[in-house]
Short mmCIF file of C-alpha atoms in Angstrom, two decimals:
data_model
loop_
_atom_site.label_atom_id
_atom_site.label_comp_id
_atom_site.label_asym_id
_atom_site.label_seq_id
_atom_site.Cartn_x
_atom_site.Cartn_y
_atom_site.Cartn_z
CA UNK A 249 8.55 39.87 3.35
CA UNK A 250 5.91 41.29 6.13
CA UNK A 251 7.16 41.86 9.53
CA UNK A 252 5.65 38.40 10.73
CA UNK A 253 7.36 36.56 8.03
CA UNK A 254 10.83 38.07 8.86
CA UNK A 255 10.21 37.09 12.37
CA UNK A 256 9.12 33.65 11.33
CA UNK A 257 12.35 33.25 9.13
CA UNK A 258 14.53 34.42 11.77
CA UNK A 259 13.17 31.85 14.39
CA UNK A 260 12.88 28.93 12.12
CA UNK A 261 16.72 29.44 11.35
CA UNK A 262 17.49 29.30 14.73
CA UNK A 263 15.25 26.34 15.81
CA UNK A 264 15.90 24.15 12.50
CA UNK A 265 19.35 25.08 11.23
CA UNK A 266 18.15 25.79 7.74
CA UNK A 267 16.60 28.66 6.00
CA UNK A 268 13.08 29.15 4.77
CA UNK A 269 12.42 30.75 1.53
CA UNK A 270 10.48 34.13 1.72
CA UNK A 271 7.44 32.51 0.32
CA UNK A 272 7.42 29.66 2.88
CA UNK A 273 7.95 32.25 5.64
CA UNK A 274 4.91 34.34 4.81
CA UNK A 275 2.84 31.06 4.56
CA UNK A 276 4.16 29.80 7.74
CA UNK A 277 3.52 33.24 9.36
CA UNK A 278 -0.14 33.29 8.27
CA UNK A 279 -0.74 29.46 9.42
CA UNK A 280 0.60 30.19 12.98
CA UNK A 281 -1.24 33.36 13.11
CA UNK A 282 -4.52 31.75 12.24
CA UNK A 283 -3.76 29.11 14.94
CA UNK A 284 -2.74 31.45 17.81
CA UNK A 285 -5.61 33.76 17.02
CA UNK A 286 -8.04 30.90 17.36
CA UNK A 287 -6.61 29.65 20.60
CA UNK A 288 -6.52 33.33 21.83
CA UNK A 289 -10.33 33.87 20.97
CA UNK A 290 -11.32 30.44 22.65
CA UNK A 291 -9.29 31.13 25.73
CA UNK A 292 -11.62 33.79 27.08
CA UNK A 293 -13.34 31.50 28.91
CA UNK A 294 -10.27 29.88 30.95
CA UNK A 295 -10.37 30.40 34.41
CA UNK A 296 -7.31 31.36 36.50
CA UNK A 297 -6.84 27.52 37.83
CA UNK A 298 -8.04 25.84 34.81
CA UNK A 299 -5.62 22.56 34.46
CA UNK A 300 -5.03 20.43 31.43
CA UNK A 301 -5.85 17.43 33.41
CA UNK A 302 -9.36 18.72 34.06
CA UNK A 303 -10.18 17.25 30.61
CA UNK A 304 -9.39 13.53 31.46
CA UNK A 305 -11.30 13.61 34.80
CA UNK A 306 -14.14 15.16 32.87
CA UNK A 307 -14.30 12.11 30.53
CA UNK A 308 -13.32 9.50 33.03
CA UNK A 309 -16.18 10.51 35.56
CA UNK A 310 -18.89 10.83 32.63
CA UNK A 311 -21.97 8.79 33.46
CA UNK A 312 -22.47 5.45 32.40
CA UNK B 211 -19.87 -21.75 4.75
CA UNK B 212 -18.76 -19.69 1.80
CA UNK B 213 -16.38 -21.79 0.23
CA UNK B 214 -13.98 -18.66 -0.37
CA UNK B 215 -12.84 -18.13 3.21
CA UNK B 216 -11.59 -14.74 2.58
CA UNK B 217 -15.04 -13.71 2.19
CA UNK B 218 -16.03 -14.44 5.72
CA UNK B 219 -16.39 -11.86 8.46
CA UNK B 220 -13.97 -11.96 11.55
CA UNK B 221 -16.63 -13.39 13.88
CA UNK B 222 -17.59 -16.15 11.05
CA UNK B 223 -14.30 -17.13 10.25
CA UNK B 224 -13.38 -17.46 14.20
CA UNK B 225 -16.23 -19.55 14.82
CA UNK B 226 -15.46 -21.68 11.74
CA UNK B 227 -11.71 -22.00 13.03
CA UNK B 228 -12.74 -22.77 16.64
CA UNK B 229 -15.31 -25.46 15.52
CA UNK B 230 -12.87 -27.01 13.23
CA UNK B 231 -14.99 -26.47 10.06
CA UNK B 232 -11.69 -25.25 8.80
CA UNK B 233 -8.15 -24.55 10.06
CA UNK B 234 -5.91 -21.63 10.67
CA UNK B 235 -3.52 -22.63 8.10
CA UNK B 236 -6.12 -23.00 5.35
CA UNK B 237 -7.59 -19.56 6.31
CA UNK B 238 -4.07 -17.80 6.38
CA UNK B 239 -3.13 -19.42 3.11
CA UNK B 240 -6.35 -18.21 1.68
CA UNK B 241 -5.48 -14.73 3.04
CA UNK B 242 -2.05 -14.95 1.74
CA UNK B 243 -3.08 -16.02 -1.79
CA UNK B 244 -5.45 -13.06 -1.90
CA UNK B 245 -2.60 -10.72 -0.85
CA UNK B 246 -0.59 -11.99 -3.66
CA UNK B 247 -3.17 -10.97 -6.17
CA UNK B 248 -3.97 -7.44 -4.90
CA UNK B 249 -0.93 -6.24 -3.27
CA UNK B 250 0.80 -5.01 -6.81
CA UNK B 251 -2.28 -2.95 -7.52
CA UNK B 252 -3.06 -1.67 -3.84
CA UNK B 253 0.39 -1.67 -2.10
CA UNK B 254 -1.49 -2.19 1.46
CA UNK B 255 1.48 -3.92 2.85
CA UNK B 256 4.72 -2.72 3.79
CA UNK B 257 6.07 -6.27 5.20
CA UNK B 258 4.24 -9.61 4.69
CA UNK B 259 5.20 -12.25 7.26
CA UNK B 260 4.45 -15.16 5.38
CA UNK B 261 6.30 -17.93 6.80
CA UNK B 262 5.78 -16.67 10.74
CA UNK B 263 2.06 -16.11 9.84
CA UNK B 264 1.89 -19.92 8.64
CA UNK B 265 3.79 -21.31 11.33
CA UNK B 266 1.53 -19.65 13.95
CA UNK B 267 -1.55 -20.63 12.30
CA UNK B 268 -0.24 -24.47 12.21
CA UNK B 269 0.24 -24.04 15.92
CA UNK B 270 -3.21 -22.83 16.52
CA UNK B 271 -4.52 -25.75 14.55
CA UNK B 272 -2.40 -28.23 16.78
CA UNK B 273 -3.83 -26.67 19.97
CA UNK B 274 -7.22 -27.46 18.82
CA UNK B 275 -6.50 -30.96 17.34
CA UNK B 276 -5.20 -31.78 20.51
CA UNK B 277 -8.71 -31.22 22.13
CA UNK B 278 -7.92 -27.88 23.74
CA UNK B 279 -10.29 -25.07 23.77
CA UNK B 280 -9.55 -22.08 21.68
CA UNK B 281 -6.76 -19.65 23.16
CA UNK B 282 -9.36 -16.70 22.84
CA UNK B 283 -11.89 -15.20 20.74
CA UNK B 284 -9.38 -14.57 17.85
CA UNK B 285 -8.07 -17.94 17.86
CA UNK B 286 -6.28 -18.72 14.39
CA UNK B 287 -7.77 -15.51 12.73
CA UNK B 288 -5.14 -13.75 10.17
CA UNK B 289 -4.98 -9.80 11.10
CA UNK B 290 -2.42 -7.28 9.93
CA UNK B 291 -1.76 -3.95 11.82
CA UNK B 292 -0.63 -0.15 10.68
CA UNK B 293 2.99 -0.16 10.85
CA UNK B 294 3.00 1.99 13.80
CA UNK B 295 2.65 -0.58 16.34
CA UNK B 296 5.98 -2.09 18.03
CA UNK B 297 6.86 -5.68 18.19
CA UNK B 298 9.97 -6.42 19.99
CA UNK B 299 12.90 -7.35 17.50
CA UNK B 300 11.03 -6.43 14.50
CA UNK B 301 11.13 -3.31 12.45
CA UNK B 302 8.35 -0.64 12.58
CA UNK B 303 8.90 1.92 9.98
CA UNK B 304 6.04 4.19 10.85
CA UNK B 305 5.84 4.69 6.78
CA UNK B 306 9.04 6.82 7.30
CA UNK B 307 12.49 6.65 5.85
CA UNK B 308 14.07 7.57 8.97
CA UNK B 309 12.86 4.47 10.69
CA UNK B 310 13.31 1.99 7.61
CA UNK B 311 15.25 -0.22 9.54
CA UNK B 312 14.39 0.76 13.23
CA UNK B 313 13.88 -2.59 15.42
CA UNK B 314 11.45 -2.01 18.35
CA UNK B 315 12.63 -3.26 21.67
CA UNK B 316 9.02 -3.64 23.12
CA UNK B 317 5.57 -4.83 22.19
CA UNK B 318 2.63 -2.59 22.04
CA UNK B 319 -0.05 -3.67 24.59
CA UNK B 320 -2.67 -4.05 21.90
CA UNK B 321 -0.30 -6.34 19.92
CA UNK B 322 0.08 -8.42 23.14
CA UNK B 323 -3.63 -8.35 23.80
CA UNK B 324 -4.58 -9.69 20.30
CA UNK B 325 -1.56 -12.23 20.71
CA UNK B 326 -3.04 -13.62 23.89
CA UNK B 327 -6.79 -13.65 22.14
CA UNK B 328 -5.04 -16.15 19.83
CA UNK B 329 -4.89 -13.61 16.71
CA UNK B 330 -2.23 -14.28 13.85
CA UNK B 331 -0.34 -11.29 12.53
CA UNK B 332 0.07 -11.42 8.78
CA UNK B 333 2.27 -8.56 8.16
CA UNK B 334 2.56 -4.77 8.75
CA UNK B 335 0.47 -2.08 6.65
CA UNK B 336 1.50 0.90 4.52
CA UNK B 337 0.63 4.32 6.14
CA UNK B 338 1.02 8.10 5.92
CA UNK B 339 4.63 9.10 6.81
CA UNK B 340 4.65 9.19 10.74
CA UNK B 341 0.86 9.15 10.50
CA UNK B 342 0.89 12.76 9.23
CA UNK B 343 -1.44 12.94 6.25
CA UNK B 344 -5.07 11.98 5.66
CA UNK B 345 -4.67 10.53 1.93
CA UNK B 346 -2.52 7.44 1.97
CA UNK B 347 0.13 9.00 -0.25
CA UNK B 348 3.64 7.55 0.73
CA UNK B 349 6.68 8.67 -1.22
CA UNK B 350 8.94 6.11 0.77
CA UNK B 351 6.71 2.91 0.27
CA UNK B 352 4.71 3.86 -2.34
CA UNK B 353 1.12 4.87 -2.19
CA UNK B 354 -1.43 3.04 -0.88
CA UNK B 355 -4.41 2.66 -3.21
CA UNK B 356 -8.08 2.25 -2.44
CA UNK B 357 -9.63 -1.34 -2.31
CA UNK B 358 -12.26 -0.34 -4.87
CA UNK B 359 -10.33 1.27 -7.37
CA UNK B 360 -6.48 1.54 -7.77
CA UNK B 361 -6.68 5.10 -9.01
CA UNK B 362 -8.30 6.65 -6.02
CA UNK B 363 -6.93 7.42 -2.57
CA UNK B 364 -7.15 4.87 0.25
CA UNK B 365 -7.53 7.63 2.80
CA UNK B 366 -4.97 8.08 5.80
CA UNK B 367 -3.26 7.78 7.80
CA UNK B 368 -4.20 4.18 8.26
CA UNK B 369 -4.30 3.48 4.50
CA UNK B 370 -3.17 0.00 4.35
CA UNK B 371 -5.59 -0.77 7.10
CA UNK B 372 -8.64 0.57 5.27
CA UNK B 373 -7.65 -0.95 1.94
CA UNK B 374 -6.55 -4.35 3.18
CA UNK B 375 -9.87 -4.72 5.47
CA UNK B 376 -11.84 -3.65 2.42
CA UNK B 377 -10.15 -5.69 -0.14
CA UNK B 378 -10.63 -8.56 2.12
CA UNK B 379 -7.18 -9.35 2.46
CA UNK B 380 -7.52 -9.46 6.17
CA UNK B 381 -10.19 -9.91 8.70
CA UNK B 382 -9.50 -6.61 10.91
CA UNK B 383 -6.76 -4.13 11.82
CA UNK B 384 -5.51 -1.75 14.41
CA UNK B 385 -5.03 1.61 13.39
CA UNK B 386 -4.32 5.07 15.14
CA UNK B 387 -6.61 8.14 14.82
CA UNK B 388 -5.23 11.62 15.77
CA UNK B 389 -7.63 13.68 13.46
CA UNK B 390 -9.44 10.85 11.43
CA UNK B 391 -7.01 8.41 10.51
CA UNK B 392 -9.06 5.61 11.31
CA UNK B 393 -12.44 6.87 10.06
CA UNK B 394 -11.40 8.20 6.92
CA UNK B 395 -9.93 5.27 5.54
CA UNK B 396 -12.63 3.23 6.85
CA UNK B 397 -15.23 5.33 4.94
CA UNK B 398 -13.29 5.30 1.85
CA UNK B 399 -12.71 1.80 1.60
CA UNK B 400 -16.10 0.50 3.02
CA UNK B 401 -15.45 -0.66 6.13
CA UNK B 402 -16.12 0.15 9.80
CA UNK B 403 -13.81 2.25 11.74
CA UNK B 404 -13.64 3.05 15.24
CA UNK B 405 -11.96 5.71 17.20
CA UNK B 406 -12.58 5.03 20.92
CA UNK B 407 -13.09 7.32 23.70
CA UNK B 408 -9.64 8.71 24.79
CA UNK B 409 -8.16 6.47 27.34
CA UNK B 410 -10.37 3.32 26.10
CA UNK B 411 -7.33 1.66 24.62
CA UNK B 412 -3.60 1.79 25.72
CA UNK B 413 -1.39 3.68 23.45
CA UNK B 414 1.67 2.09 24.81
CA UNK B 415 4.02 1.04 21.94
CA UNK B 416 2.18 2.81 19.39
CA UNK B 417 4.45 5.52 17.64
CA UNK B 418 2.80 8.95 18.76
CA UNK B 419 1.52 11.42 16.13
CA UNK B 420 0.52 13.95 18.88
CA UNK B 421 0.21 12.13 22.33
CA UNK B 422 -2.72 14.25 23.51
CA UNK B 423 -4.95 13.23 20.54
CA UNK B 424 -3.81 9.94 19.55
CA UNK B 425 -6.34 7.27 19.79
CA UNK B 426 -5.37 3.58 18.96
CA UNK B 427 -8.58 2.53 16.69
CA UNK B 428 -9.98 -0.78 14.90
CA UNK B 429 -10.93 -1.38 11.14
CA UNK B 430 -13.06 -4.29 10.57
CA UNK B 431 -15.62 -5.35 8.02
CA UNK B 432 -18.68 -5.50 10.34
CA UNK B 433 -19.84 -3.70 13.59
CA UNK B 434 -19.70 -7.20 15.23
CA UNK B 435 -16.11 -8.00 14.30
CA UNK B 436 -15.30 -4.32 15.91
CA UNK B 437 -17.00 -5.42 19.25
CA UNK B 438 -15.06 -8.65 19.29
CA UNK B 439 -11.70 -6.89 18.59
CA UNK B 440 -12.61 -3.88 21.14
CA UNK B 441 -13.52 -6.23 23.90
CA UNK B 442 -9.92 -7.90 23.25
CA UNK B 443 -7.71 -4.66 23.18
CA UNK B 444 -9.63 -2.22 25.42
CA UNK B 445 -9.01 -1.58 29.36
CA UNK B 446 -6.33 -0.21 31.91
CA UNK B 447 -2.74 -0.73 31.04
CA UNK B 448 0.35 -0.20 33.67
CA UNK B 449 2.51 0.96 30.98
CA UNK B 450 0.00 3.96 29.89
CA UNK B 451 -1.13 6.27 32.70
CA UNK B 452 -3.68 7.59 30.04
CA UNK B 453 -5.54 4.34 29.80
CA UNK B 454 -8.86 4.35 31.77
CA UNK B 455 -9.45 2.19 34.65
CA UNK B 456 -13.27 1.84 34.01
CA UNK B 457 -14.08 -1.60 33.68
CA UNK B 458 -14.41 -3.14 29.99
CA UNK B 459 -17.97 -4.40 28.98
CA UNK B 460 -18.51 -7.26 26.49
CA UNK B 461 -19.00 -5.07 23.67
CA UNK B 462 -20.50 -8.05 21.62
CA UNK B 463 -23.41 -8.01 23.95
CA UNK B 464 -24.57 -4.65 23.10
CA UNK B 465 -25.17 -5.64 19.71
CA UNK B 466 -28.49 -7.34 20.75
CA UNK B 467 -30.08 -4.23 22.07
CA UNK B 468 -33.03 -3.01 20.03
CA UNK B 469 -32.32 0.64 19.01
CA UNK B 470 -35.99 1.52 19.09
CA UNK B 471 -36.33 4.79 20.92
CA UNK B 472 -32.42 5.50 20.49
CA UNK B 473 -32.06 9.26 20.07
CA UNK B 474 -30.07 10.35 17.19
CA UNK B 475 -28.77 14.05 16.93
CA UNK B 476 -28.65 15.40 13.39
CA UNK B 477 -26.41 18.77 13.20
CA UNK B 478 -27.98 21.64 11.53
CA UNK B 479 -26.29 21.58 7.85
CA UNK B 480 -25.10 24.85 7.81
CA UNK B 481 -22.71 24.01 10.94
CA UNK B 482 -20.82 21.53 8.70
CA UNK B 483 -19.88 23.58 5.91
CA UNK B 484 -20.24 22.54 2.18
CA UNK B 485 -21.43 18.76 2.03
CA UNK B 486 -21.47 17.02 -1.23
CA UNK B 487 -24.98 16.32 -2.71
CA UNK B 488 -24.02 12.61 -3.05
CA UNK B 489 -22.47 12.40 0.58
CA UNK B 490 -25.75 14.38 1.81
CA UNK B 491 -28.08 11.93 -0.09
CA UNK B 492 -26.52 8.75 1.47
CA UNK B 493 -26.49 10.16 4.84
CA UNK B 494 -30.21 11.08 4.53
CA UNK B 495 -31.11 7.46 3.32
CA UNK B 496 -29.02 5.87 6.39
CA UNK B 497 -31.22 8.18 8.72
CA UNK B 498 -34.25 6.87 7.10
CA UNK B 499 -33.23 3.46 7.54
CA UNK B 500 -32.37 3.92 11.23
CA UNK B 501 -36.00 5.79 11.81
CA UNK B 502 -37.63 2.57 10.45
CA UNK B 503 -35.60 0.59 12.99
CA UNK B 504 -37.34 2.74 15.52
CA UNK B 505 -34.68 5.41 16.13
CA UNK B 506 -35.67 9.00 16.88
CA UNK B 507 -33.96 11.63 14.71
CA UNK B 508 -33.75 15.14 16.20
CA UNK B 509 -31.78 18.10 14.99
CA UNK B 510 -29.52 19.65 17.49
CA UNK B 511 -27.30 22.77 18.01
CA UNK B 512 -23.96 22.40 16.93
CA UNK B 513 -20.59 23.56 17.81
CA UNK B 514 -18.42 25.75 16.13
CA UNK B 515 -16.19 22.96 13.94
CA UNK B 516 -13.59 25.41 12.62
CA UNK B 517 -12.87 26.75 16.19
CA UNK B 518 -12.51 23.03 17.46
CA UNK B 519 -10.47 22.05 14.31
CA UNK B 520 -7.72 24.91 14.97
CA UNK B 521 -7.58 24.19 18.63
CA UNK B 522 -6.98 20.65 17.82
CA UNK B 523 -4.50 21.66 15.29
CA UNK B 524 -2.44 23.60 17.50
CA UNK B 525 -1.90 20.76 19.85
CA UNK B 526 -1.13 18.25 16.90
CA UNK B 527 1.33 20.69 15.74
CA UNK B 528 3.35 21.59 18.84
CA UNK B 529 3.36 18.09 20.11
CA UNK B 530 4.56 16.76 16.66
CA UNK B 531 7.19 19.75 16.38
CA UNK B 532 8.59 18.83 19.68
CA UNK B 533 9.01 15.20 18.92
CA UNK B 534 10.43 15.44 15.54
CA UNK B 535 12.84 18.54 15.80
CA UNK B 536 15.73 16.49 16.84
CA UNK B 537 15.14 14.50 13.54
CA UNK B 538 14.09 17.74 11.54
CA UNK B 539 17.75 19.04 12.10
CA UNK B 540 19.55 15.94 11.53
CA UNK B 541 17.35 14.24 8.89
CA UNK B 542 15.52 17.15 7.06
CA UNK B 543 15.87 15.47 3.66
CA UNK B 544 14.59 12.12 4.64
CA UNK B 545 11.12 13.93 5.43
CA UNK B 546 8.76 14.43 2.43
CA UNK B 547 8.05 18.25 1.92
CA UNK B 548 4.51 17.91 3.12
CA UNK B 549 5.28 16.35 6.49
CA UNK B 550 8.34 18.64 7.07
CA UNK B 551 5.82 21.59 6.52
CA UNK B 552 3.18 20.15 8.59
CA UNK B 553 5.77 19.80 11.59
CA UNK B 554 7.41 23.52 11.08
CA UNK B 555 4.61 25.63 12.26
CA UNK B 556 4.47 23.96 15.65
CA UNK B 557 7.98 25.24 16.22
CA UNK B 558 6.56 28.74 16.15
CA UNK B 559 3.63 28.61 18.35
CA UNK B 560 3.89 29.91 21.80
CA UNK B 561 4.05 27.53 24.46
CA UNK B 562 1.51 29.53 26.26
CA UNK B 563 -1.03 29.07 23.32
CA UNK B 564 -0.05 25.39 23.34
CA UNK B 565 -0.95 25.26 27.06
CA UNK B 566 -4.19 27.21 26.57
CA UNK B 567 -5.40 24.82 23.85
CA UNK B 568 -4.72 21.69 26.20
CA UNK B 569 -6.77 23.59 29.15
CA UNK B 570 -9.49 24.63 26.71
CA UNK B 571 -10.37 20.74 26.13
CA UNK B 572 -12.54 20.51 29.39
CA UNK B 573 -14.47 23.64 28.47
CA UNK B 574 -14.98 22.64 24.79
CA UNK B 575 -15.93 19.04 25.57
CA UNK B 576 -18.31 20.10 28.28
CA UNK B 577 -19.84 22.74 26.15
CA UNK B 578 -20.48 20.02 23.38
CA UNK B 579 -22.05 17.55 25.78
CA UNK B 580 -24.24 20.16 27.32
CA UNK B 581 -25.41 21.30 24.00
CA UNK B 582 -24.77 19.15 21.14
CA UNK B 583 -25.08 15.70 22.91
CA UNK B 584 -27.53 16.80 25.49
CA UNK B 585 -30.94 14.96 25.01
CA UNK B 586 -29.63 12.40 22.22
CA UNK B 587 -27.71 9.10 22.51
CA UNK B 588 -25.42 9.56 19.54
CA UNK B 589 -24.87 12.10 16.57
CA UNK B 590 -24.91 11.24 13.14
CA UNK B 591 -22.86 13.22 10.74
CA UNK B 592 -20.81 12.74 7.52
CA UNK B 593 -17.30 11.22 7.90
CA UNK B 594 -15.88 13.33 4.96
CA UNK B 595 -17.46 16.02 3.21
CA UNK B 596 -17.14 14.88 -0.33
CA UNK B 597 -16.76 11.58 -2.27
CA UNK B 598 -13.29 9.80 -2.45
CA UNK B 599 -10.97 11.76 -4.65
CA UNK B 600 -8.41 10.13 -6.86
CA UNK B 601 -4.85 9.90 -5.85
CA UNK B 602 -3.99 12.24 -8.54
CA UNK B 603 -6.52 14.84 -7.41
CA UNK B 604 -5.07 14.56 -3.90
CA UNK B 605 -1.56 14.66 -4.61
CA UNK B 606 0.10 15.74 -1.30
CA UNK B 607 3.16 17.16 -3.01
CA UNK B 608 1.07 19.32 -5.21
CA UNK B 609 1.39 22.93 -4.03
CA UNK B 610 -1.82 24.24 -6.03
CA UNK B 611 -4.20 25.88 -3.80
CA UNK B 612 -6.92 23.58 -5.08
CA UNK B 613 -5.26 20.70 -3.80
CA UNK B 614 -4.08 22.11 -0.38
CA UNK B 615 -7.76 23.18 0.30
CA UNK B 616 -9.04 19.82 -0.72
CA UNK B 617 -6.59 18.22 1.77
CA UNK B 618 -7.15 20.56 4.40
CA UNK B 619 -11.08 19.89 3.95
CA UNK B 620 -10.67 16.27 4.40
CA UNK B 621 -10.29 15.92 8.14
CA UNK B 622 -12.73 18.97 9.08
CA UNK B 623 -15.35 16.74 10.53
CA UNK B 624 -13.47 14.28 12.32
CA UNK B 625 -10.43 16.08 13.80
CA UNK B 626 -12.70 17.87 16.24
CA UNK B 627 -13.82 14.52 17.83
CA UNK B 628 -10.22 14.05 18.49
CA UNK B 629 -10.15 17.02 20.70
CA UNK B 630 -13.00 16.23 22.61
CA UNK B 631 -12.03 12.56 23.31
CA UNK B 632 -15.60 11.10 22.24
CA UNK B 633 -16.19 7.80 20.73
CA UNK B 634 -16.54 8.03 17.08
CA UNK B 635 -17.47 5.38 14.51
CA UNK B 636 -17.47 5.27 10.65
CA UNK B 637 -20.06 2.89 9.14
CA UNK B 638 -20.47 2.44 5.06
CA UNK B 639 -23.66 3.66 3.79
CA UNK B 640 -23.56 3.86 0.07
CA UNK B 641 -21.43 4.58 -3.02
CA UNK B 642 -20.91 7.79 -5.10
CA UNK B 643 -21.53 7.91 -8.78
CA UNK B 644 -17.84 6.74 -9.22
CA UNK B 645 -18.52 3.65 -7.38
CA UNK B 646 -16.46 4.76 -4.18
CA UNK B 647 -17.82 3.86 -0.60
CA UNK B 648 -19.49 6.61 1.59
CA UNK B 649 -19.50 6.39 5.33
CA UNK B 650 -21.68 8.13 8.06
CA UNK B 651 -19.86 9.09 11.38
CA UNK B 652 -21.70 8.24 14.69
CA UNK B 653 -20.44 10.23 17.55
CA UNK B 654 -21.21 9.22 21.34
CA UNK B 655 -21.00 10.15 24.98
CA UNK B 656 -17.68 9.18 26.79
CA UNK B 657 -17.26 5.40 26.90
CA UNK B 658 -20.26 4.46 24.99
CA UNK B 659 -18.81 2.83 22.16
CA UNK B 660 -21.31 -0.12 22.84
CA UNK B 661 -24.17 2.40 21.75
CA UNK B 662 -22.50 3.18 18.39
CA UNK B 663 -21.70 -0.41 17.89
CA UNK B 664 -25.14 -1.39 18.72
CA UNK B 665 -26.54 1.16 16.29
CA UNK B 666 -24.17 0.52 13.48
CA UNK B 667 -25.12 -3.31 13.90
CA UNK B 668 -28.82 -2.99 13.59
CA UNK B 669 -28.16 -0.76 10.73
CA UNK B 670 -25.93 -3.66 9.10
CA UNK B 671 -28.92 -6.20 9.72
CA UNK B 672 -30.95 -4.59 7.27
CA UNK B 673 -28.63 -2.99 4.64
CA UNK B 674 -25.63 -4.75 2.60
CA UNK B 675 -23.12 -1.80 2.00
CA UNK B 676 -20.76 -3.91 4.23
CA UNK B 677 -21.32 -7.02 2.31
CA UNK B 678 -20.31 -5.22 -1.22
CA UNK B 679 -16.56 -5.74 -2.29
CA UNK B 680 -14.27 -4.62 -4.64
CA UNK B 681 -13.70 -6.37 -7.60
CA UNK B 682 -10.08 -6.67 -9.24
CA UNK B 683 -9.60 -4.58 -12.46
CA UNK B 684 -7.96 -6.32 -15.19
CA UNK B 685 -6.77 -3.34 -17.02
#
């Protein structure tokens, strides 16, 4: 297993109380990396005080 | 009036009951008879409430015979809903083994509103386990099959809703949509499917898939039916702080507006990824019809759909993991492997990335509205990038790469709209070579459901895709 998969395997055992197969750990590591990288790249636009609730404010105040 | 009551639309049957041209009991019996014929091959229902529905229908009829006005705009109309909506003292399975016998203690706001409008609930409908699959497979209650052919997938996760409305077993249905779960089964079964704006419809009493991206939606035979039901269920709710306080218009009134001069944005095909030729041809033909009705079609710059998809996926996985982790530890074997695997990744994503994904929604939505939606009233795009696959072709427990890629592609054009919170409507617009329905998707500005329904209604006045109906295979 690669380094990420080993970490995923350890974390999953702690969080879930059941072991993952090496293949599944590698799949999960790749899946998580893809999502984390996508959010990290997109998050370049975030400002210090951007709050999650700003989304609903934007929608709610959209013009008719 | 059509002598086969099941062939009427919701608005037609409501008018026939209200004017006492027929009775709610006759209509409910006709639906139950048709359900008896179709249920063995389609498996739309998890539970059929035959006696209760007939009793409620009889009460509706007595009310009218006594000289009273109809209770509301759905007086005596039989409906059935995805088994994710709670009704006090009744089982709500969410398509899961874990909740096979779980009894709700409260009633979903949307069910209460349908009750108050006079609707009859005829049963609960099949769905993907915990609303976590786009195909309609369910190992616990059996796969739900497509209305048009029992070998084809119904789409999910509101599979029973799509198939039951498409097969003319009921007149309309509630579904829920976190990544396409109303629009996909609507497109696959030839019916209209609406995911309203985030906050337009209360989520109270609907089991969550992912709180931030969940939307309660509707599946109906026509845009007019959808407008009638949306007017009933939309609006503020003291039990759901995410429900918008904006006033609810009469959506049926928006149907009469001409679409002349309406600006329809069409994305650059390259931005959508590979679209099957048959789907592309059906969409092109639908655009021609809309142009003939006076709409103006313009090409618009389009957002990076894969980026939107992954940000949405991060939120779904993290919220799903938080919700399911205790059960995943206690009842791991009661989850099917696919659903378990969809939840596991969320446990491993750092909390800061999840919160970043939530913070990004404002930026991504504002960017989408300022670029893609700027200057147009709606967008027109596919619901699903390829024709409806068979149940075997989309077998969710198949670990083969081809099947996994196909399943992953099903929601690529729907899930981004859940992240952006924009209203989106699936409208039937043709059939593929195998005879399965194809739909187009309209996406609008926040709270502009009326604009989407108006365009769909105009389209349905000059086309007959929504009037086609499946034929029972005898072999």
